[in-house]
Structures are given as C-alpha cells and as structure tokens.
Coordinates of C-alpha atoms in Angstrom, one line a residue:
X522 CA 70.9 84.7 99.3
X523 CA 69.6 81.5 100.5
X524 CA 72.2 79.5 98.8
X525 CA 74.8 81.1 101.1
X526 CA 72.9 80.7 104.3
X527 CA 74.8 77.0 104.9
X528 CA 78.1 76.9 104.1
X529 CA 79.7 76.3 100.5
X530 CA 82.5 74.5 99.5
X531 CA 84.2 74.6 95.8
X532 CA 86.8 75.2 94.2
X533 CA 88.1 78.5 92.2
X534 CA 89.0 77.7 88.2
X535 CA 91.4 80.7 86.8
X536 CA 92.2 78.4 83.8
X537 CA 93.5 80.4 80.4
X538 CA 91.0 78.9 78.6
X539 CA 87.3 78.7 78.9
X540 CA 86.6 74.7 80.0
X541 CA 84.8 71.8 78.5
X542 CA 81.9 70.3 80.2
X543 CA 84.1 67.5 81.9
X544 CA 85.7 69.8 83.7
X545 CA 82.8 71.3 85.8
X546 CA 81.8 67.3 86.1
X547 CA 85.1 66.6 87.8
X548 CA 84.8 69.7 90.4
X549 CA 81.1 68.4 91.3
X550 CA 82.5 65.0 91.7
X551 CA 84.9 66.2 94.6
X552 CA 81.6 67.5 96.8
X553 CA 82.1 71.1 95.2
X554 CA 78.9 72.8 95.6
X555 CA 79.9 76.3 93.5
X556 CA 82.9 77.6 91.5
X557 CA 84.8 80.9 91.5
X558 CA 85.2 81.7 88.1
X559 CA 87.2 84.1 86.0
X560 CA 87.4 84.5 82.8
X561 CA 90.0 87.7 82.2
X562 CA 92.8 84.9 80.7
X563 CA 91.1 83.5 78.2
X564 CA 91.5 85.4 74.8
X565 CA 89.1 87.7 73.0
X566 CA 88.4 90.1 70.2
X567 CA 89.6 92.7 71.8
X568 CA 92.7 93.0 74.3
X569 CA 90.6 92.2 77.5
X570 CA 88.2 89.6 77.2
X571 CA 84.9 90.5 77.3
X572 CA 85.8 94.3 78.7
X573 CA 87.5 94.9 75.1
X574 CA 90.1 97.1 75.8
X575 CA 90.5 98.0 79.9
X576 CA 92.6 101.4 78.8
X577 CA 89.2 102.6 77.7
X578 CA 85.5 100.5 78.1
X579 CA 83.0 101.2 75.3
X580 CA 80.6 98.0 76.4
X581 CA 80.6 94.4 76.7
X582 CA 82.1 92.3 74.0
X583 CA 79.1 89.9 72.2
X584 CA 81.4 87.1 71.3
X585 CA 82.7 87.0 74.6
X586 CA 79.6 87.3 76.5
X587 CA 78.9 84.3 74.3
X588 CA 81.5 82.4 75.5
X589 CA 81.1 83.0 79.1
X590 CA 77.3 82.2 78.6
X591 CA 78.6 78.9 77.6
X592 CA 80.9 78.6 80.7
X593 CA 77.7 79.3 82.8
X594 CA 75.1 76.9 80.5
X595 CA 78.4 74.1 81.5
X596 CA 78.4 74.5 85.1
X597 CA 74.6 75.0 85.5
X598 CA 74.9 71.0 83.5
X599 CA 77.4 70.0 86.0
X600 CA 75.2 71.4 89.4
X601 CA 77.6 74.2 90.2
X602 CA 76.7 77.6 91.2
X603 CA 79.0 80.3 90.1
X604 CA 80.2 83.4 91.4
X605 CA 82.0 85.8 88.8
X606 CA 85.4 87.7 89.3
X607 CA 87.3 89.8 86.6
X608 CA 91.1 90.0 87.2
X609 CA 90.7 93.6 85.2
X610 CA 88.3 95.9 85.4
X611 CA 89.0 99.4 83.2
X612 CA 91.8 101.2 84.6
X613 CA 92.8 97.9 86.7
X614 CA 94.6 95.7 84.1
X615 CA 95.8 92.4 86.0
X616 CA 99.4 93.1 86.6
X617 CA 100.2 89.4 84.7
X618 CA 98.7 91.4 81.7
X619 CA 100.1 94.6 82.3
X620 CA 103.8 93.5 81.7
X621 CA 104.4 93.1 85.6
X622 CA 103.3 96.2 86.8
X623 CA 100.4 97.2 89.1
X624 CA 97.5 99.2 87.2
X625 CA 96.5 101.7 89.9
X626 CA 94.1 104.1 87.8
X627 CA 91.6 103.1 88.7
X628 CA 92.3 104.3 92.2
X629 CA 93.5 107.5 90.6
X630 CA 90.9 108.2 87.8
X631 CA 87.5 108.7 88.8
X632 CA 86.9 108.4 85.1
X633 CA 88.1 104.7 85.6
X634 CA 86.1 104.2 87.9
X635 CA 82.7 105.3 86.2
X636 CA 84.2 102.9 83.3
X637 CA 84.1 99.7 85.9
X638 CA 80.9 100.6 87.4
X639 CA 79.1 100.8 83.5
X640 CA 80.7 97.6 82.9
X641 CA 79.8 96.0 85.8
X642 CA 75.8 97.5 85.3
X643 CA 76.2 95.9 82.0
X644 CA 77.3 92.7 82.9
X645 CA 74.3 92.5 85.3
X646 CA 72.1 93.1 82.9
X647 CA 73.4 90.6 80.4
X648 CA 73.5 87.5 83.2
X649 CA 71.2 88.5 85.9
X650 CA 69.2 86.2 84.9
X651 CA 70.9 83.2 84.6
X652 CA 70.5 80.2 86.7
X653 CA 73.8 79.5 87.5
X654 CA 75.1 82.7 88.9
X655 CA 75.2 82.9 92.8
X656 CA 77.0 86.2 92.8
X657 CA 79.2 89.1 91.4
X658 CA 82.8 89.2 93.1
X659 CA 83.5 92.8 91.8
X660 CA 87.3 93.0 91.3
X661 CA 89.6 90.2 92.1
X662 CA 92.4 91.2 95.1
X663 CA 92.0 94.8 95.0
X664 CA 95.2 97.0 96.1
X665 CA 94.2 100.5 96.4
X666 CA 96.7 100.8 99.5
X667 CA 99.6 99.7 97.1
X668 CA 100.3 103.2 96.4
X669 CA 100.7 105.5 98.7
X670 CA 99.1 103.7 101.7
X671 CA 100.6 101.8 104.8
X672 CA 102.5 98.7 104.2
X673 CA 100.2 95.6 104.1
X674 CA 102.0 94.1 107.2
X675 CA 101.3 97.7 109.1
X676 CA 100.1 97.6 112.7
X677 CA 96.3 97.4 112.8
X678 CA 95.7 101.2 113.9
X679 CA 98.1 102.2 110.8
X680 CA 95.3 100.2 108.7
X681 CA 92.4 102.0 110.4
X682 CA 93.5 105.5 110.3
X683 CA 94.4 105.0 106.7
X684 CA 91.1 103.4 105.6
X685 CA 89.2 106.3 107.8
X686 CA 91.6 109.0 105.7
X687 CA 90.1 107.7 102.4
X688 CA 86.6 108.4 103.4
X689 CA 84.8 109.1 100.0
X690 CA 87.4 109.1 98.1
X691 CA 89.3 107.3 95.1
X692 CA 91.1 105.0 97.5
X693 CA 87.8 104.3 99.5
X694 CA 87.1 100.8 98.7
X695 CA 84.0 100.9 100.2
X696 CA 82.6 103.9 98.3
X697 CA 83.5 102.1 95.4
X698 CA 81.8 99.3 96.3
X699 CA 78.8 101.1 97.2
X700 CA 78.6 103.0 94.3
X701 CA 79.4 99.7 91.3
X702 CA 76.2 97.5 94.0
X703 CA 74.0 101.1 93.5
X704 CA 74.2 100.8 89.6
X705 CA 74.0 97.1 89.6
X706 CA 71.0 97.0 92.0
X707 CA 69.6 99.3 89.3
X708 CA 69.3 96.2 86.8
X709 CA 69.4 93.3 89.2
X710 CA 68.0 93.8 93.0
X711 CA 68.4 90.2 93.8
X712 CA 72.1 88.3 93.0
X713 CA 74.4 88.9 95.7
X714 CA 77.7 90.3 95.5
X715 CA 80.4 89.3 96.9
X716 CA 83.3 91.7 98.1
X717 CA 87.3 91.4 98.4
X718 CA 89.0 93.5 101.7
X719 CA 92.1 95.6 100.3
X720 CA 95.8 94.5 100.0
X721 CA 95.0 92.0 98.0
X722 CA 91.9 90.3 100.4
X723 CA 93.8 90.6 103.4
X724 CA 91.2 90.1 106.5
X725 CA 93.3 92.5 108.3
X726 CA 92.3 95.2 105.6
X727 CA 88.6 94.1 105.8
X728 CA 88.9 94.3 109.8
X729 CA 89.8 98.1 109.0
X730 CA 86.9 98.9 107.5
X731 CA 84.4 100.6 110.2
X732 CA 81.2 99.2 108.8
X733 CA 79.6 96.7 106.5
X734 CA 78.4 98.5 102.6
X735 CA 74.8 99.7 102.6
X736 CA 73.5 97.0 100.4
X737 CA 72.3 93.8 102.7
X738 CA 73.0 91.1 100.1
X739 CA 76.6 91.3 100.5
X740 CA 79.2 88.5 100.6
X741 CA 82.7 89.9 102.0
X742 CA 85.4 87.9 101.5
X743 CA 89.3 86.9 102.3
X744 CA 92.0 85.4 100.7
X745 CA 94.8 83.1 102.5
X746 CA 98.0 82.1 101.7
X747 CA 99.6 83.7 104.7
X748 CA 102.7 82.9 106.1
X749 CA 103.2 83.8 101.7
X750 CA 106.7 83.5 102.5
X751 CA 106.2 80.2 103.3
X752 CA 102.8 79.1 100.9
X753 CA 104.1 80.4 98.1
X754 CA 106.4 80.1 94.8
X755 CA 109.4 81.6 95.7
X756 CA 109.9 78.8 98.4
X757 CA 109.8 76.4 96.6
X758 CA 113.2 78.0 95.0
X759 CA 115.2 77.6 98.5
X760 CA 117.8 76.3 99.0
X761 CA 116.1 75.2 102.6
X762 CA 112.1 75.9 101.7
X763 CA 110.4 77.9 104.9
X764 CA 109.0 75.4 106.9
X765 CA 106.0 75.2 108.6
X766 CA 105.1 75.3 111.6
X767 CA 107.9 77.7 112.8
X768 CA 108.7 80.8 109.9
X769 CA 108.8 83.5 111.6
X770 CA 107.4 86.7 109.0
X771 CA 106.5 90.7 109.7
X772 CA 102.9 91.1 110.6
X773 CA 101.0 93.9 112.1
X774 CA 103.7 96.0 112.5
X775 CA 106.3 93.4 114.1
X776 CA 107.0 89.9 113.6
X777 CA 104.8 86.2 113.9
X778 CA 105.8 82.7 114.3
X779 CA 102.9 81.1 112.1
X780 CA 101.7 77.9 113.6
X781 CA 98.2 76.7 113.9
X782 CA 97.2 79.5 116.9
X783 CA 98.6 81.7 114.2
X784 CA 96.7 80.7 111.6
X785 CA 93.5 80.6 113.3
X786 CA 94.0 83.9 114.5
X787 CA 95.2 85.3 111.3
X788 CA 91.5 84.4 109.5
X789 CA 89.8 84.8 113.0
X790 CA 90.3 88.6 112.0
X791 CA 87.6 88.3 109.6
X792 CA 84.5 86.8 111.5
X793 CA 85.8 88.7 114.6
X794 CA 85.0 91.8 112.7
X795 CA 81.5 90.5 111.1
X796 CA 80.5 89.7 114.6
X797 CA 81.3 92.7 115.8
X798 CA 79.0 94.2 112.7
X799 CA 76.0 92.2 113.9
X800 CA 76.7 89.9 110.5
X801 CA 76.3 86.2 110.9
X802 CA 79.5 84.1 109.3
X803 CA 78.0 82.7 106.4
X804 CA 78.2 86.3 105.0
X805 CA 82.6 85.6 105.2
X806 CA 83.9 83.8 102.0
X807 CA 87.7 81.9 102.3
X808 CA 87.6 82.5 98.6
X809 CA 90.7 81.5 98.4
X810 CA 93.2 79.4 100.3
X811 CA 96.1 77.7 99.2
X812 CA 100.1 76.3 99.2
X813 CA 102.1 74.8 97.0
X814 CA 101.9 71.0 96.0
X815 CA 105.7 69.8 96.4
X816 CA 106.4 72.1 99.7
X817 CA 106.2 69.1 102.0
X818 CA 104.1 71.3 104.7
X819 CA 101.4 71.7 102.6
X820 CA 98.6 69.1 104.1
X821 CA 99.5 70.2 107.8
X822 CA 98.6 74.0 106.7
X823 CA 95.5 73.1 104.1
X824 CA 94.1 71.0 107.6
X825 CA 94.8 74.3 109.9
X826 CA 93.3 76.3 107.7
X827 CA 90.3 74.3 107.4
X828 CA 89.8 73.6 110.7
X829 CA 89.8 77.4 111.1
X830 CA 87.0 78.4 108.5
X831 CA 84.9 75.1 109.3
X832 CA 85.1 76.1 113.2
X833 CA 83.1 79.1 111.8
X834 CA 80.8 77.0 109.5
X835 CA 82.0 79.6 106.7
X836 CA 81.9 79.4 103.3
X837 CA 85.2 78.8 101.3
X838 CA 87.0 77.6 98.2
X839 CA 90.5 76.4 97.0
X840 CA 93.0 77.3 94.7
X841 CA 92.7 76.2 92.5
X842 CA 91.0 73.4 90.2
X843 CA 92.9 72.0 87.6
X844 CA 94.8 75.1 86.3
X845 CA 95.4 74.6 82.9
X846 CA 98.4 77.2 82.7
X847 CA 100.1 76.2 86.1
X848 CA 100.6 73.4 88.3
X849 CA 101.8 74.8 91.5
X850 CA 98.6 74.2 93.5
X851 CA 96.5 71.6 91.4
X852 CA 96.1 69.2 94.4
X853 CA 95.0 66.2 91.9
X854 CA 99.0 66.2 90.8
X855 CA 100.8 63.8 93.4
X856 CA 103.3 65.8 95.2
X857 CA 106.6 63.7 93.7
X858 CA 105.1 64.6 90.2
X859 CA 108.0 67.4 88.9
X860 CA 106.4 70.8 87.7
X861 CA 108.1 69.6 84.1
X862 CA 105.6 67.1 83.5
X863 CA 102.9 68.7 83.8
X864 CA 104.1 71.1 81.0
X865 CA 105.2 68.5 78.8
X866 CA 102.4 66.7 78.5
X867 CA 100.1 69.9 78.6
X868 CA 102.3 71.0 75.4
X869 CA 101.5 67.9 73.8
X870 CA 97.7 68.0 74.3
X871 CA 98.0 65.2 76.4
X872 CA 97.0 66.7 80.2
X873 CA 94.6 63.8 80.2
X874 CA 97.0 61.5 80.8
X875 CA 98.1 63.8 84.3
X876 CA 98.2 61.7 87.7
X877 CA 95.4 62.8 89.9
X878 CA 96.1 61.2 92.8
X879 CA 97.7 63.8 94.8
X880 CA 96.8 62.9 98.6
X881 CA 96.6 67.2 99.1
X882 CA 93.2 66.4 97.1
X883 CA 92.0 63.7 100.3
X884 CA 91.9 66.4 102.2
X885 CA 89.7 68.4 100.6
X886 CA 87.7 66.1 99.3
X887 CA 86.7 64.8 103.1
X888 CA 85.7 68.3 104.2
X889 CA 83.9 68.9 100.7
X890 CA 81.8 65.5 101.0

C-alpha cells in the first residue's frame, strides 16, 4: 500500500489491442506514474479474453494470461505501476460485447457470482506476484442498481435506504466485494484492491454505502464525467452542444446548474464520506475523468476537475491514453483534428503519423509533472 500513500497520477489505456512497448514509454513520458488497464477488448481463444466464455467460467485462459503477462513485463520496462480492471466478469458481459444490453446476472445469480469470485482467486494467484501490479480493480462501473433500484440521479436518502435494503444480498455491492477480497486474500494478503461505488462509480452511490469493506488494503474509487449531458458523445451531435459552465441536469432528486462549485461538490461527495469513515484521501481514486476533445469547454472542466481532486491531494487518472478504437477523448489529438482522421489513418496502419499536440494534453501534463 505504500505506493498509494502520495498521490498518483496516470492515465487509463482501454485500447482493443494489447500495446507495444512504446506505448507504456509515451504514458511515462507525460509524468504518468501508474496505468489503469483492461484488457476485456482485446481478442482471445475463447469469447472473453482471458475469462473464456463469461456465460459460464471454467478457469483462466493460458494464452491470454500470456499475453497480459506481456502487457505487465511492458509497463514494468516503461516504470508504470498497474492496476487491473475487467469490463466482464461471468455473468457481467460488458454491455459493448453484449449486443447493447446490460448483463445483470450477475446481480441475479449467485452462481455468477461464485464464478467471478473463482476467477478473480485465480487471477491472483497467477499475478500476485508480479512487480508491476499495484492493485485489482474488481469489476469496471458496476450497476447493480440498474435494475430494479432508484434512478442514479435519485435524492441521496432514496440511495441510502436502497443500499441499506440490499444488506447481504445479490445487489449488495459490498458483500460482494467482501466476499471476491476474502478469496483473493486467500492467495495474495498483500496487493491492494481497488473498488468502484455503484451506478456506474457514481460518488453519490459510494456516499451511500454505511461503512468501508472489512479488508484495510482497500482503494475505493469514482468515476467523473458529470454533467454526462454535457462531457459526453451525444453532445457533440447538437445542434447547439451543452455548454459549460451553465447546463442545467437532474441530480439528487431535482435539478443542478454545473459550474465549478458544482463540480467540486459533485466529487467532494466522495472524500466527504471517507472522512467521515476515519479513511485518509489517498484511499479515494478519480479513476476516471474525462470530456470530449472537440466540445470547446473541455479544458475549463478537465482544470475544475483537477483542482478538485488535487485540493484533496488524491489519487486520479484520465481517460483515456491513446485509444486505439476511439478518438473522442485522446487529448494528444488537437481539438480542430476531425474524428475522420483519426480513423483513416488508423485504417491504414498509419496512427503514427496522428497530431499529438492537442493543448487538452498541457493540462495534464503540468499537474502530472
């Protein structure tokens, strides 16, 4: 745990396929210090890399565990530390795998869950002892609210008395947490895990959660992209794009004006609650933050978010690094570079020839360095 007792700053890489060398290089060389890493895109011999088939878990794939081995062995090379986070876990198929729809059995089948808690002991086993590993982020975004539980922009006592009604149950993330760190402190007592609140790493979800897990080497972390309306794709598809500061959005059971008070307050939520656990803020993780490239707000919200998490001296991470499949928030790309570019020349084999000179990247370079 000693790594995370100063803050951290890196990047996440959710590329399609596994990396080269260089690429590891080039996060080190912006002031990254550790990497969130998946590696459920990238093809395998079975269905699910490295899982093998997520409809039914029979043990880790060799050739895949190979591969990731690999991944690790590059970052190690490059001075990166690395925390690990599937997309899908058995039962949990990542809904851009799942033809668009949201796997929720493994909130529904406790036979799912015994699945992701074997693979997760396995995978312990296979990498505990690795250098480069500085955690296990369990699941990716986790949704067990999704169905059948309160909206996610429900007032904060509709998120409480929800998460209290789960209490040892399916939907109680927190007992499945405890239960996948039990079997994984089983094989491998010392690398910390690192946790994602519900709705999708909302800090209001974590906030609802009345205590920390049992194990003490826990990492608990948020995502943000809030105002979404706003950060996020379908924006950039307006007619008029959401501007910010000033969109208004529903939020804890009415409506916000997201400026930088807003903001603040928004991922205030988190540390609020681990002070009011007795936990100390390098144990919150901004494991991911983001907007997109071309909305013309995006380096005023990147700096108010910032200023937020490093007011805290927390931990955090961007999305993303030089996504190989998407270009939306690759902060390298100049912001008057079109989206059809970058797929062009990514089609040709030629994304070395990309700009990367996007000023979004200044600004996280200077709080990185």
């Amino acid at each position: 745990m000693t790594f995370w007792d100063s803050p951290q700053k890196g990047g996440n890489a959710f590329n399609a396929k596994p990396a080269d060398s260089s690429y590891f290089t080039a996060l080190t060389d912006t002031g990254a210090s550790w990497v969130r890493l998946t590696f459920s895109k990238w093809k395998g011999e079975g269905r699910d890399f490295l899982i093998g088939d997520a409809d039914d878990y029979q043990g880790l794939v060799p050739e895949d565990l190979t591969i990731l081995r690999h991944q690790l062995d590059a970052a190690q090379a490059a001075g990166l530390k690395v925390v690990i986070v599937p997309l899908t876990l058995p039962g949990g198929r990542w809904t851009q795998h799942n033809g668009g729809s949201y796997d929720d059995r493994i909130w529904s089948d406790p036979d799912y869950q015994q699945q992701a808690i074997r693979f997760w002991a396995n995978l312990a086993v296979a990498l505990k002892d690795h250098e480069a590993v500085a955690g296990y982020n369990i699941v990716n975004e986790p949704a067990p609210e999704k169905t059948g539980g309160p909206e996610e922009n429900a007032s904060d006592q509709d998120l409480r008395a929800w998460q209290a009604g789960q209490d040892g149950g399916l939907r109680d993330l927190r007992d499945f947490y405890d239960r996948t760190i039990a079997a994984i402190r089983a094989v491998d007592p010392v690398t910390p895990v690192m946790v994602d609140a519900g709705w999708y790493a909302n800090p209001r979800s974590l906030s609802a959660w009345p205590a920390p897990l049992a194990d003490d080497r826990v990492l608990y972390a948020f995502h943000m992209y809030e105002p979404y309306a706003a950060t996020s794709a379908p924006n950039m598809r307006r007619d008029q794009p959401l501007r910010y500061p000033g969109v208004r959005t529903d939020y804890a059971g009415g409506e916000l004006t997201w400026d930088r008070a807003a903001v603040t307050a928004h991922i205030e939520t988190a540390f609020d609650w681990a002070e009011g656990q007795g936990l100390p803020a390098t144990r919150i993780v901004a494991s991911e933050f983001g907007c997109m490239r071309r909305w013309p707000d995006c380096g005023a919200y990147l700096g108010d978010v910032l200023d937020a998490i490093d007011a805290r001296s927390a931990h955090w991470a961007f999305y993303a690094f030089r996504e190989d499949e998407w270009e939306g928030m690759d902060y390298e790309l100049p912001s008057s570079m079109p989206p059809g570019r970058f797929y062009w020349l990514s089609e040709e084999g030629r994304a070395d020839e990309l700009p990367r000179d996007g000023a979004l990247m200044d600004i996280l370079k200077e709080r990185m360095q």
